[in-house]
Coordinates of C-alpha atoms in Angstrom, one line a residue:
M1 CA -21.5 -38.9 -69.3
A2 CA -21.7 -40.7 -66.0
S3 CA -19.0 -43.2 -67.1
H4 CA -16.7 -40.3 -68.2
Y5 CA -17.2 -38.6 -64.8
T6 CA -16.5 -41.9 -63.0
A7 CA -13.3 -42.5 -65.1
T8 CA -12.1 -39.0 -64.4
R9 CA -12.7 -39.3 -60.7
G10 CA -10.9 -42.6 -60.7
R11 CA -7.9 -41.1 -62.3
L12 CA -7.9 -38.3 -59.8
D13 CA -8.2 -40.7 -56.9
R14 CA -5.2 -42.7 -58.2
R15 CA -3.2 -39.5 -58.5
W16 CA -4.0 -38.5 -55.0
K17 CA -3.1 -42.0 -53.7
L18 CA 0.2 -41.8 -55.6
L19 CA 1.0 -38.4 -54.2
L20 CA 0.2 -39.6 -50.6
V21 CA 2.5 -42.5 -51.1
V22 CA 5.3 -40.2 -52.2
G23 CA 4.6 -38.0 -49.2
F24 CA 4.8 -40.9 -46.7
L25 CA 8.0 -42.2 -48.4
G26 CA 9.6 -38.8 -48.4
L27 CA 8.8 -38.4 -44.7
A28 CA 10.1 -41.8 -43.8
G29 CA 13.3 -41.2 -45.7
G30 CA 13.8 -37.9 -44.1
V31 CA 13.3 -39.2 -40.6
R32 CA 15.7 -42.1 -41.4
T33 CA 18.3 -39.7 -42.5
A34 CA 18.0 -37.6 -39.3
L35 CA 18.2 -40.7 -37.2
D36 CA 21.4 -41.7 -38.9
A37 CA 23.0 -38.3 -38.2
P38 CA 22.9 -37.9 -34.4
A39 CA 24.3 -34.8 -32.8
A40 CA 28.0 -35.2 -32.0
G41 CA 28.2 -32.2 -29.8
Y42 CA 26.5 -28.8 -29.2
E43 CA 24.8 -27.3 -32.3
L44 CA 24.0 -23.6 -32.4
S45 CA 21.3 -24.2 -34.9
L46 CA 19.2 -27.4 -34.9
Y47 CA 18.0 -26.6 -38.4
R48 CA 21.4 -26.2 -40.0
A49 CA 22.8 -29.3 -38.2
T50 CA 19.9 -31.5 -39.4
P51 CA 20.5 -33.2 -42.8
L52 CA 19.0 -31.4 -45.7
L53 CA 17.3 -34.6 -46.8
F54 CA 15.2 -34.5 -43.6
W55 CA 13.8 -31.0 -44.6
G56 CA 13.2 -32.2 -48.1
G57 CA 11.2 -35.2 -46.9
V58 CA 9.2 -33.0 -44.5
A59 CA 8.5 -30.5 -47.3
V60 CA 7.3 -33.3 -49.7
A61 CA 5.0 -34.7 -46.9
F62 CA 3.5 -31.3 -46.1
L63 CA 2.9 -30.4 -49.8
A64 CA 1.4 -33.8 -50.5
A65 CA -0.9 -33.5 -47.5
L66 CA -1.9 -30.0 -48.4
V67 CA -2.7 -30.7 -52.1
V68 CA -4.6 -33.9 -51.4
G69 CA -6.3 -32.7 -48.3
L70 CA -7.7 -29.6 -50.1
S71 CA -8.3 -31.2 -53.5
S72 CA -9.7 -34.7 -52.8
D73 CA -13.4 -35.2 -52.6
S74 CA -12.9 -38.5 -50.8
G75 CA -13.3 -38.4 -47.0
R76 CA -10.8 -41.2 -46.7
G77 CA -8.3 -39.3 -48.9
R78 CA -8.6 -36.2 -46.7
L79 CA -8.2 -38.2 -43.6
T80 CA -5.1 -39.9 -44.9
A81 CA -3.7 -36.5 -45.9
A82 CA -4.4 -35.2 -42.4
V83 CA -2.5 -38.2 -40.9
L84 CA 0.4 -37.5 -43.2
G85 CA 0.5 -33.7 -42.4
G86 CA 0.2 -34.5 -38.7
S87 CA 3.0 -37.0 -38.9
A88 CA 5.3 -34.5 -40.6
G89 CA 4.5 -31.9 -37.8
I90 CA 5.3 -34.5 -35.1
A91 CA 8.6 -35.2 -36.9
V92 CA 9.6 -31.5 -36.7
V93 CA 8.6 -31.2 -33.1
A94 CA 10.4 -34.4 -32.1
L95 CA 13.6 -33.4 -34.0
P96 CA 15.6 -33.1 -30.8
V97 CA 14.6 -36.7 -29.9
V98 CA 15.3 -37.9 -33.4
R99 CA 18.7 -36.3 -33.4
G100 CA 19.6 -38.0 -30.1
Y101 CA 19.9 -34.9 -27.9
H102 CA 20.7 -35.7 -24.3
F103 CA 18.2 -33.0 -23.2
Y104 CA 16.5 -30.1 -24.8
G105 CA 15.6 -27.0 -22.9
Q106 CA 17.4 -24.6 -20.6
G107 CA 16.0 -22.4 -17.8
D108 CA 12.7 -23.7 -16.6
A109 CA 13.0 -27.0 -18.5
L110 CA 16.1 -28.0 -16.4
T111 CA 14.2 -27.2 -13.2
H112 CA 11.3 -29.4 -14.3
L113 CA 13.8 -32.1 -15.1
G114 CA 15.0 -31.8 -11.5
F115 CA 11.4 -32.0 -10.2
A116 CA 11.0 -35.2 -12.2
R117 CA 14.2 -36.7 -10.7
S118 CA 13.1 -35.8 -7.2
L119 CA 9.8 -37.6 -7.8
V120 CA 11.7 -40.7 -9.0
G121 CA 14.1 -40.5 -6.0
G122 CA 11.2 -40.1 -3.5
T123 CA 12.5 -36.8 -2.1
L124 CA 9.4 -35.0 -3.5
Q125 CA 5.7 -36.0 -3.5
P126 CA 3.4 -35.1 -6.3
Q127 CA 1.1 -33.1 -4.0
D128 CA 4.0 -30.9 -3.1
L129 CA 4.0 -29.5 -6.6
L130 CA 1.4 -27.1 -7.9
Y131 CA 1.5 -28.6 -11.3
P132 CA 3.0 -32.2 -11.3
G133 CA 1.3 -33.4 -14.5
V134 CA 4.2 -33.2 -17.0
H135 CA 6.6 -34.6 -14.4
L136 CA 4.4 -37.5 -13.5
F137 CA 3.8 -38.4 -17.1
S138 CA 7.5 -38.4 -17.8
V139 CA 8.2 -40.5 -14.7
A140 CA 5.5 -43.0 -15.8
L141 CA 7.0 -43.2 -19.3
N142 CA 10.4 -43.7 -17.7
A143 CA 9.1 -46.6 -15.6
V144 CA 7.2 -48.3 -18.4
T145 CA 9.8 -47.9 -21.2
G146 CA 13.1 -47.9 -19.2
L147 CA 14.2 -44.8 -21.2
A148 CA 16.4 -42.2 -19.4
L149 CA 14.3 -39.6 -17.6
T150 CA 15.8 -36.9 -19.8
R151 CA 14.5 -38.6 -22.9
S152 CA 11.1 -39.5 -21.5
L153 CA 10.6 -35.9 -20.6
L154 CA 11.3 -34.9 -24.2
L155 CA 8.9 -37.5 -25.4
T156 CA 6.3 -36.2 -23.0
V157 CA 6.5 -32.8 -24.7
V158 CA 6.0 -34.5 -28.1
V159 CA 2.8 -36.3 -26.8
F160 CA 1.2 -32.9 -25.9
F161 CA 2.0 -31.5 -29.3
G162 CA 0.4 -34.7 -30.8
L163 CA -2.8 -34.1 -28.8
F164 CA -2.9 -30.5 -30.1
F165 CA -2.6 -31.7 -33.7
L166 CA -5.4 -34.2 -33.1
F167 CA -8.0 -32.1 -31.2
V168 CA -7.7 -28.7 -32.9
P169 CA -8.9 -30.3 -36.2
L170 CA -11.6 -32.1 -34.4
C171 CA -12.8 -28.9 -32.8
V172 CA -12.8 -27.2 -36.2
R173 CA -14.8 -30.0 -37.6
E174 CA -17.4 -29.5 -34.9
M175 CA -17.6 -25.8 -35.7
T176 CA -18.2 -26.1 -39.4
D177 CA -19.7 -28.8 -41.7
A178 CA -17.4 -27.8 -44.6
P179 CA -15.8 -30.9 -46.2
G180 CA -12.2 -29.8 -45.7
A181 CA -12.6 -28.7 -42.1
L182 CA -10.4 -31.5 -40.7
V183 CA -7.5 -30.7 -43.1
V184 CA -7.8 -26.9 -42.6
G185 CA -8.0 -27.4 -38.9
L186 CA -4.8 -29.6 -39.0
F187 CA -2.8 -27.0 -41.0
A188 CA -4.0 -24.3 -38.7
A189 CA -2.8 -26.4 -35.7
L190 CA 0.6 -27.0 -37.5
L191 CA 1.1 -23.2 -37.5
L192 CA 1.3 -23.5 -33.7
L193 CA 0.0 -20.0 -33.0
P194 CA 0.0 -20.5 -29.2
I195 CA 3.8 -21.2 -29.2
N196 CA 5.4 -17.8 -29.5
A197 CA 9.0 -18.6 -28.4
V198 CA 8.8 -15.8 -25.9
G199 CA 6.4 -17.0 -23.1
T200 CA 5.5 -20.4 -24.5
H201 CA 8.0 -22.9 -25.8
V202 CA 8.6 -26.3 -27.5
V203 CA 10.4 -27.7 -24.4
A204 CA 9.4 -29.1 -21.0
H205 CA 7.3 -26.0 -19.9
P206 CA 4.0 -27.0 -18.2
S207 CA 2.3 -23.7 -19.1
S208 CA 2.9 -24.4 -22.8
E209 CA 1.9 -28.1 -22.4
A210 CA -1.4 -27.0 -20.7
I211 CA -2.3 -24.8 -23.6
L212 CA -1.6 -27.6 -26.0
F213 CA -3.8 -29.9 -23.9
A214 CA -6.8 -27.5 -23.6
P215 CA -8.3 -28.4 -27.1
F216 CA -8.9 -31.9 -25.7
L217 CA -11.3 -30.6 -23.0
L218 CA -12.7 -28.0 -25.4
F219 CA -13.6 -30.7 -27.9
I220 CA -15.5 -32.6 -25.2
A221 CA -17.4 -29.5 -24.3
L222 CA -18.2 -28.5 -27.9
V223 CA -19.5 -32.0 -28.7
G224 CA -21.3 -32.2 -25.3
V225 CA -23.4 -29.1 -25.7
R226 CA -25.3 -30.7 -28.6
L227 CA -26.2 -33.9 -26.7
P228 CA -29.6 -34.3 -25.2
T229 CA -30.1 -32.6 -21.8
R230 CA -30.4 -35.0 -18.8
G231 CA -30.9 -32.3 -16.2
R232 CA -28.9 -29.2 -15.4
L233 CA -26.3 -30.9 -13.2
R234 CA -26.4 -34.4 -14.6
P235 CA -23.5 -34.9 -16.9
S236 CA -23.8 -36.7 -20.2
R237 CA -21.5 -39.6 -21.1
L238 CA -19.1 -37.0 -22.5
G239 CA -19.5 -35.1 -19.2
L240 CA -18.2 -38.1 -17.4
A241 CA -15.2 -38.2 -19.8
F242 CA -14.7 -34.5 -19.0
A243 CA -14.6 -35.3 -15.3
V244 CA -11.9 -37.9 -16.0
V245 CA -9.8 -35.7 -18.2
A246 CA -10.1 -32.4 -16.4
P247 CA -7.8 -33.2 -13.5
T248 CA -5.0 -33.8 -16.0
M249 CA -5.4 -30.2 -17.3
L250 CA -5.3 -28.9 -13.7
F251 CA -2.2 -31.0 -12.8
V252 CA -0.4 -29.8 -16.0
H253 CA -0.8 -26.1 -15.1
S254 CA -3.3 -24.3 -12.9
Q255 CA -3.0 -20.9 -14.6
E256 CA -4.0 -22.2 -18.0
T257 CA -6.8 -24.2 -16.3
L258 CA -8.1 -20.9 -14.8
S259 CA -8.1 -19.4 -18.4
L260 CA -10.0 -22.5 -19.6
L261 CA -12.5 -22.0 -16.7
V262 CA -13.0 -18.4 -17.8
L263 CA -13.7 -19.7 -21.4
F264 CA -16.3 -22.2 -20.1
G265 CA -17.9 -19.6 -17.9
A266 CA -18.3 -17.3 -20.8
I267 CA -19.9 -20.0 -22.9
L268 CA -22.3 -20.8 -20.0
G269 CA -23.1 -17.1 -19.7
V270 CA -24.1 -17.0 -23.4
Q271 CA -26.3 -20.0 -23.0
I272 CA -28.1 -18.4 -20.1
V273 CA -28.7 -15.2 -22.0
F274 CA -30.1 -17.0 -25.0
R275 CA -32.4 -19.2 -22.8
L276 CA -33.8 -16.0 -21.2
F277 CA -34.1 -13.8 -24.2
S278 CA -34.1 -15.9 -27.4
S279 CA -35.6 -19.3 -26.6
T280 CA -36.0 -20.3 -30.2
H281 CA -32.3 -19.9 -31.1
P282 CA -30.3 -23.2 -31.4
I283 CA -28.1 -22.0 -28.5
A284 CA -31.1 -22.1 -26.2
Q285 CA -31.6 -25.7 -27.1
H286 CA -28.0 -26.7 -26.3
R287 CA -27.1 -28.6 -23.2
P288 CA -25.9 -26.0 -20.6
L289 CA -22.2 -26.3 -19.8
L290 CA -23.1 -26.0 -16.1
F291 CA -21.7 -29.3 -14.9
E292 CA -18.3 -28.8 -16.7
T293 CA -17.9 -25.3 -15.5
L294 CA -18.8 -26.1 -11.9
F295 CA -16.7 -29.2 -11.8
L296 CA -13.6 -27.5 -13.2
G297 CA -14.2 -24.6 -10.9
A298 CA -14.5 -26.8 -7.8
L299 CA -11.5 -28.8 -8.9
W300 CA -9.3 -25.7 -9.4
T301 CA -10.4 -24.3 -6.0
A302 CA -9.7 -27.5 -4.1
W303 CA -6.3 -28.0 -5.7
A304 CA -4.9 -24.6 -6.4
G305 CA -7.2 -22.0 -4.8
G306 CA -5.5 -21.9 -1.4
R307 CA -1.8 -22.2 -2.4
P308 CA 0.3 -19.2 -1.5
R309 CA 1.8 -18.9 -5.0
V310 CA -1.7 -18.7 -6.5
T311 CA -3.2 -16.4 -3.9
S312 CA -0.3 -14.0 -4.1
R313 CA -0.6 -13.6 -7.8
L314 CA -4.4 -13.2 -7.6
E315 CA -4.0 -10.5 -4.9
A316 CA -1.4 -8.7 -7.1
A317 CA -3.8 -8.7 -10.0
Y318 CA -6.6 -7.4 -7.8
D319 CA -4.4 -4.7 -6.3
F320 CA -3.4 -3.5 -9.8
V321 CA -6.9 -3.5 -11.1
V322 CA -8.2 -1.3 -8.2
G323 CA -5.4 1.2 -8.4
G324 CA -1.9 -0.2 -9.0
S325 CA 0.4 0.9 -11.7
A326 CA 3.3 -0.9 -13.5
T327 CA 4.6 -1.6 -17.0
S328 CA 6.6 -4.8 -16.6
A329 CA 5.7 -6.5 -19.8
G330 CA 6.1 -3.3 -21.8
G331 CA 9.5 -2.7 -20.3
T332 CA 10.5 -6.3 -21.1
V333 CA 9.5 -5.9 -24.7
A334 CA 11.2 -2.5 -25.0
G335 CA 14.4 -3.9 -23.4
R336 CA 14.6 -6.9 -25.8
S337 CA 13.8 -4.7 -28.8
A338 CA 16.7 -2.4 -27.9
S339 CA 19.1 -5.4 -27.5
L340 CA 18.0 -6.8 -30.9
T341 CA 18.5 -3.5 -32.6
D342 CA 22.0 -3.2 -31.1
I343 CA 23.1 -6.4 -32.7
G344 CA 21.7 -5.4 -36.1
A345 CA 18.5 -7.4 -36.1
S346 CA 15.4 -6.2 -37.9
L347 CA 12.5 -6.0 -35.6
G348 CA 10.1 -6.0 -38.5
G349 CA 11.6 -9.1 -39.9
L350 CA 11.5 -10.8 -36.5
F351 CA 7.9 -9.9 -36.1
L352 CA 7.1 -11.4 -39.5
K353 CA 8.9 -14.7 -38.6
L354 CA 7.2 -15.0 -35.2
F355 CA 3.8 -13.4 -35.6
L356 CA 2.8 -13.2 -39.3
A357 CA 0.6 -16.3 -39.1
A358 CA -0.9 -15.1 -35.8
A359 CA -1.7 -11.7 -37.4
V360 CA -3.3 -13.3 -40.5
F361 CA -5.5 -15.6 -38.3
S362 CA -6.3 -12.8 -35.9
A363 CA -7.6 -10.8 -38.8
V364 CA -9.7 -13.6 -40.2
A365 CA -11.0 -14.5 -36.7
G366 CA -11.6 -10.9 -35.9
I367 CA -13.9 -10.5 -38.9
V368 CA -16.0 -13.5 -37.7
M369 CA -16.0 -12.4 -34.1
L370 CA -17.2 -8.9 -35.0
G371 CA -19.9 -10.2 -37.3
S372 CA -21.1 -13.1 -35.1
P373 CA -23.1 -11.1 -32.5
L374 CA -24.9 -9.3 -35.4
G375 CA -25.9 -12.6 -37.0
R376 CA -23.9 -12.0 -40.2
F377 CA -22.5 -15.6 -40.4
D378 CA -25.5 -17.5 -39.1
D379 CA -26.1 -19.0 -42.5
V380 CA -22.5 -20.1 -43.0
F381 CA -21.9 -22.2 -39.8
P382 CA -24.1 -24.9 -38.2
D383 CA -26.6 -24.1 -35.4
H384 CA -26.7 -20.4 -36.5
N385 CA -23.1 -19.9 -35.8
A386 CA -23.5 -21.1 -32.2
L387 CA -20.0 -22.4 -31.5
N388 CA -18.3 -19.3 -33.0
K389 CA -20.6 -17.2 -30.8
Y390 CA -19.4 -19.2 -27.8
L391 CA -15.7 -18.6 -28.6
T392 CA -16.3 -14.9 -29.5
A393 CA -17.9 -14.4 -26.0
A394 CA -15.0 -16.2 -24.4
F395 CA -12.4 -14.1 -26.3
V396 CA -13.6 -10.9 -24.6
P397 CA -12.7 -11.8 -20.9
L398 CA -9.6 -13.6 -22.0
A399 CA -8.4 -10.5 -23.9
A400 CA -9.2 -8.3 -21.0
I401 CA -7.1 -10.5 -18.7
T402 CA -4.3 -10.5 -21.2
A403 CA -4.4 -6.7 -21.3
V404 CA -4.3 -6.4 -17.5
V405 CA -1.3 -8.8 -17.3
F406 CA 0.4 -6.7 -20.1
V407 CA 0.2 -3.4 -18.2
G408 CA 0.6 -5.0 -14.8
D409 CA 3.7 -6.1 -12.9
F410 CA 3.6 -9.8 -13.8
G411 CA 6.9 -10.5 -15.5
D412 CA 6.8 -12.3 -18.9
H413 CA 3.5 -14.1 -18.1
Y414 CA 1.9 -11.8 -20.6
F415 CA 3.1 -13.9 -23.5
R416 CA 1.7 -17.0 -21.8
F417 CA -1.7 -15.4 -21.8
V418 CA -1.2 -14.4 -25.4
G419 CA -0.4 -18.0 -26.1
F420 CA -3.8 -19.1 -24.6
L421 CA -5.6 -16.3 -26.5
M422 CA -4.3 -17.8 -29.7
L423 CA -6.4 -20.9 -29.1
P424 CA -9.8 -19.4 -29.9
V425 CA -8.2 -17.4 -32.6
T426 CA -6.9 -20.6 -34.2
L427 CA -10.2 -22.3 -34.0
V428 CA -12.4 -19.5 -35.2
G429 CA -9.9 -18.5 -38.0
A430 CA -9.6 -22.1 -39.2
A431 CA -13.4 -22.6 -39.2
A432 CA -13.8 -19.4 -41.2
L433 CA -11.2 -20.4 -43.8
A434 CA -12.7 -23.9 -44.1
S435 CA -16.3 -22.6 -44.6
G436 CA -15.4 -19.6 -46.7
V437 CA -16.7 -16.3 -45.3
P438 CA -19.3 -14.6 -47.6
A439 CA -16.7 -12.2 -49.1
L440 CA -14.8 -15.2 -50.4
R441 CA -17.8 -17.2 -51.4
S442 CA -19.1 -14.4 -53.6
R443 CA -15.8 -13.8 -55.4
L444 CA -14.3 -17.3 -55.7
T445 CA -15.4 -20.7 -56.8
T446 CA -14.9 -23.7 -54.5
T447 CA -11.7 -24.6 -56.5
G448 CA -10.5 -21.0 -56.2
R449 CA -11.0 -21.0 -52.4
R450 CA -9.1 -24.2 -52.1
R451 CA -6.2 -22.9 -54.2
L452 CA -6.1 -19.7 -52.1
L453 CA -6.0 -21.8 -48.9
A454 CA -3.2 -24.0 -50.3
V455 CA -1.1 -20.9 -51.2
L456 CA -1.8 -19.3 -47.8
F457 CA -0.7 -22.4 -45.8
A458 CA 2.3 -23.0 -48.2
L459 CA 3.5 -19.5 -47.3
L460 CA 2.8 -19.5 -43.6
L461 CA 3.9 -23.1 -42.7
P462 CA 7.6 -22.6 -43.5
L463 CA 7.7 -19.6 -41.2
A464 CA 6.0 -21.6 -38.4
V465 CA 8.4 -24.6 -38.9
F466 CA 11.6 -22.5 -38.9
S467 CA 10.4 -20.4 -35.9
L468 CA 9.3 -23.3 -33.8
H469 CA 12.7 -24.3 -32.3
P470 CA 15.0 -21.6 -30.9
S471 CA 17.8 -20.8 -33.5
P472 CA 19.7 -17.9 -34.9
W473 CA 16.8 -17.5 -37.4
I474 CA 14.9 -15.9 -34.5
F475 CA 18.0 -14.6 -32.7
Q476 CA 18.0 -17.4 -30.1
D477 CA 20.5 -20.1 -29.4
N478 CA 19.7 -23.8 -29.5
P479 CA 18.6 -24.9 -26.0
Q480 CA 20.4 -28.2 -26.4
V481 CA 22.0 -29.7 -23.3
T482 CA 24.8 -32.2 -23.9
D483 CA 25.6 -35.2 -21.7
S484 CA 29.2 -33.8 -21.2
E485 CA 27.7 -30.5 -20.0
M486 CA 25.5 -32.2 -17.4
T487 CA 28.4 -34.4 -16.3
G488 CA 30.7 -31.4 -16.2
Y489 CA 28.5 -29.5 -13.8
E490 CA 27.9 -32.6 -11.6
V491 CA 31.7 -33.1 -11.2
A492 CA 32.3 -29.4 -10.6
I493 CA 29.7 -29.2 -7.9
E494 CA 30.8 -32.4 -6.2
H495 CA 34.4 -31.1 -6.0
Q496 CA 34.0 -27.4 -5.4
V497 CA 36.0 -25.5 -2.9
P498 CA 33.9 -24.7 0.2
D499 CA 32.3 -21.2 0.0
A500 CA 33.1 -20.9 -3.7
T501 CA 31.0 -18.9 -6.1
F502 CA 30.0 -19.9 -9.6
A503 CA 29.9 -17.0 -12.1
G504 CA 29.4 -17.5 -15.8
P505 CA 28.1 -15.7 -18.9
R506 CA 24.3 -15.2 -18.4
G507 CA 24.3 -17.5 -15.4
G508 CA 26.4 -19.5 -13.1
G509 CA 24.6 -22.8 -13.4
D510 CA 21.7 -22.6 -10.9
R511 CA 19.4 -24.5 -13.3
F512 CA 21.9 -27.3 -13.6
A513 CA 22.0 -27.7 -9.9
D514 CA 18.2 -27.9 -10.0
A515 CA 18.4 -30.6 -12.7
I516 CA 21.0 -32.7 -11.1
Y517 CA 20.0 -32.6 -7.4
G518 CA 16.4 -31.4 -7.5
P519 CA 15.2 -27.8 -7.0
E520 CA 14.3 -28.4 -3.4
S521 CA 17.6 -30.1 -2.4
S522 CA 19.9 -28.4 0.0
T523 CA 22.6 -28.4 -2.8
A524 CA 20.4 -26.5 -5.3
L525 CA 19.0 -24.1 -2.7
A526 CA 22.5 -23.2 -1.5
F527 CA 24.1 -23.2 -4.9
P528 CA 26.1 -19.9 -5.2
G529 CA 25.5 -19.1 -8.9
E530 CA 25.3 -15.7 -10.6
A531 CA 25.7 -14.1 -14.0
I532 CA 28.9 -12.2 -14.7
P533 CA 28.1 -8.5 -15.2
F534 CA 28.9 -7.3 -18.7
T535 CA 31.3 -4.7 -17.4
A536 CA 33.3 -7.2 -15.5
W537 CA 33.8 -9.7 -18.4
T538 CA 37.2 -8.5 -19.4
N539 CA 38.5 -8.0 -15.8
L540 CA 37.4 -11.0 -13.8
T541 CA 40.3 -11.0 -11.4
G542 CA 39.5 -7.4 -10.5
A543 CA 35.7 -8.1 -10.1
Y544 CA 35.9 -11.4 -8.2
D545 CA 37.8 -12.5 -5.1
D546 CA 39.7 -15.8 -4.8
G547 CA 37.5 -18.8 -4.7
T548 CA 35.3 -18.1 -7.8
Y549 CA 34.6 -20.7 -10.5
V550 CA 33.8 -19.6 -14.0
P551 CA 32.0 -22.4 -16.0
L552 CA 32.0 -22.2 -19.7
R553 CA 29.3 -24.2 -21.4
P554 CA 29.5 -25.5 -25.0
P555 CA 26.9 -22.9 -26.1
D556 CA 28.6 -19.9 -24.6
Q557 CA 31.2 -19.0 -27.2
P558 CA 29.1 -19.7 -30.4
R559 CA 26.1 -17.9 -28.8
E560 CA 28.0 -14.8 -27.7
L561 CA 30.5 -14.4 -30.6
S562 CA 28.5 -15.8 -33.6
L563 CA 24.9 -15.1 -32.7
Y564 CA 25.2 -12.0 -30.6
R565 CA 28.4 -10.7 -32.2
G566 CA 30.2 -10.1 -28.9
F567 CA 27.5 -7.6 -27.9
R568 CA 27.7 -8.4 -24.2
Y569 CA 30.5 -10.9 -23.8
G570 CA 33.2 -10.3 -26.4
S571 CA 36.1 -12.4 -27.6
D572 CA 38.6 -10.5 -25.4
G573 CA 37.0 -11.9 -22.3
F574 CA 37.1 -15.5 -23.6
R575 CA 40.8 -15.1 -24.4
A576 CA 41.5 -13.5 -21.0
L577 CA 40.3 -16.7 -19.3
Q578 CA 43.3 -18.6 -20.9
T579 CA 45.9 -15.9 -20.5
T580 CA 45.3 -13.9 -17.3
P581 CA 47.5 -14.8 -14.3
G582 CA 45.4 -16.1 -11.4
I583 CA 42.8 -17.8 -13.7
H584 CA 43.3 -21.5 -13.9
R585 CA 41.5 -24.1 -16.0
V586 CA 40.7 -26.9 -13.6
Q587 CA 38.3 -29.0 -15.5
S588 CA 37.5 -29.9 -19.2
T589 CA 34.7 -32.3 -20.0
G590 CA 33.8 -32.6 -23.7
G591 CA 33.2 -28.9 -24.4
F592 CA 32.5 -27.9 -20.8
E593 CA 35.3 -26.0 -19.2
L594 CA 35.7 -24.8 -15.6
Y595 CA 38.1 -22.0 -14.6
Y596 CA 39.1 -21.0 -11.1
I597 CA 40.1 -17.6 -9.9
G598 CA 42.6 -17.8 -7.1
D599 CA 46.3 -18.0 -6.3
E600 CA 46.1 -21.8 -5.6

């Protein structure tokens, strides 16, 4: 009997190894295919422009990792499956780098590129920036590797995603002793619930990178609470590691650091309550998170507490709480919904693409969070469900802050707070799925639960992958920036007529001035850029005086005519640029065209 079992297990192990080999070969072949097909110009959709073999290789890698990770009884097999799945995730995130994009990201990303260039040029010092972490890392990568700064900034973003894929599974493994915790945690991380494509993005965006970095510090904290106490304010060895890593989080972004500080403060509060009222509970025996909370709080106060940008936002939040009224985020959502409806988009379909995975995990995490204070899951998770209790307590103030930001006048920052809120949701949801809540344990065998998890991730992962990068799939254009586009703006700005204005569809090029000359440069600060009003698009000579430049970027026509179906800027306006007397094409640089309104 024993020999039969050993032989059967040996055959299964060989099958898992073979499947893993196929997965790694598929991924390597897919990446090789993408490397051999660099972008020749602007691509409206990164997904469609990437060779189909790349997506086939990634799909094979994900499926192999999922099957082996959830089926193998070997710890080494599950670990190898996690490495394969994480590598496939990195390949998808790094696709702009693999495809040879000059730069990836418009809006804030171009401004951050300008800050990095200013640091390299010595016209800006790190202490002058509220959050110089992403910029400094890219500058260091540029200095060490010799890569162009545009490329090193893209690689910096990939590094932060890699840290997220590493430490989310490690956090989940701390929260549950289930054998498949690492794999379930990885696939939960691959869903990238904090990246919602509205307020958090897969580009150089320090707020997004800070959320991705937060699990690193959270992992140190979750491991550290179980270490022997050495005094309330004396840090453990992991506490010293926390002190080394914490400044990185602060320098990446202060707002997300403050959210993490709230999370740690809530955990400390739970520990204090249990020490006072339930001294026999495992939480009462945990090392207090006092050093980490005080250290991070002091660090945040010393670096960011007195900065005008920070104090003004805190004052605005306070004023709203004590009696203000505004509906900025609600208005933003309503406005975008109306625009999407006007171009024939299905709001329900878009919600499913962007938020189905978040809704599923929120439901699972919500069940655990509601039951944790009542002790309903104390027999499922280690230490009487201590770590889930911590994150449940932290979720409450974080959700309250998110609600205040939603109804208050704080622009689109609401979706950034939602992004951070998805971090505890991801961890609690993954831990629950890995352990199997009692409802599942009573109805399904271990094999049945594994199959259910495999089906769940197989359904949710494609939605996450194809909603990660902006594309027509989610009614956004590819934020690719071509070399010719950057060169075109540089030439145009260098040779502009004095006192001229730059007016273009959805913007005149302010961000490119930031990227080329630095946001604090006199050129960028004085750059006369503006968006052409929708009503003036077909009558530019009537709306603008002589001395106005109209830049047309490579994305403009495909975005407006193909993606948005001429909703704001129709084909008549693009034709009028070439046929209207008094409008002259004065520059053409590989897809970038510059028109001038004037008699001369």
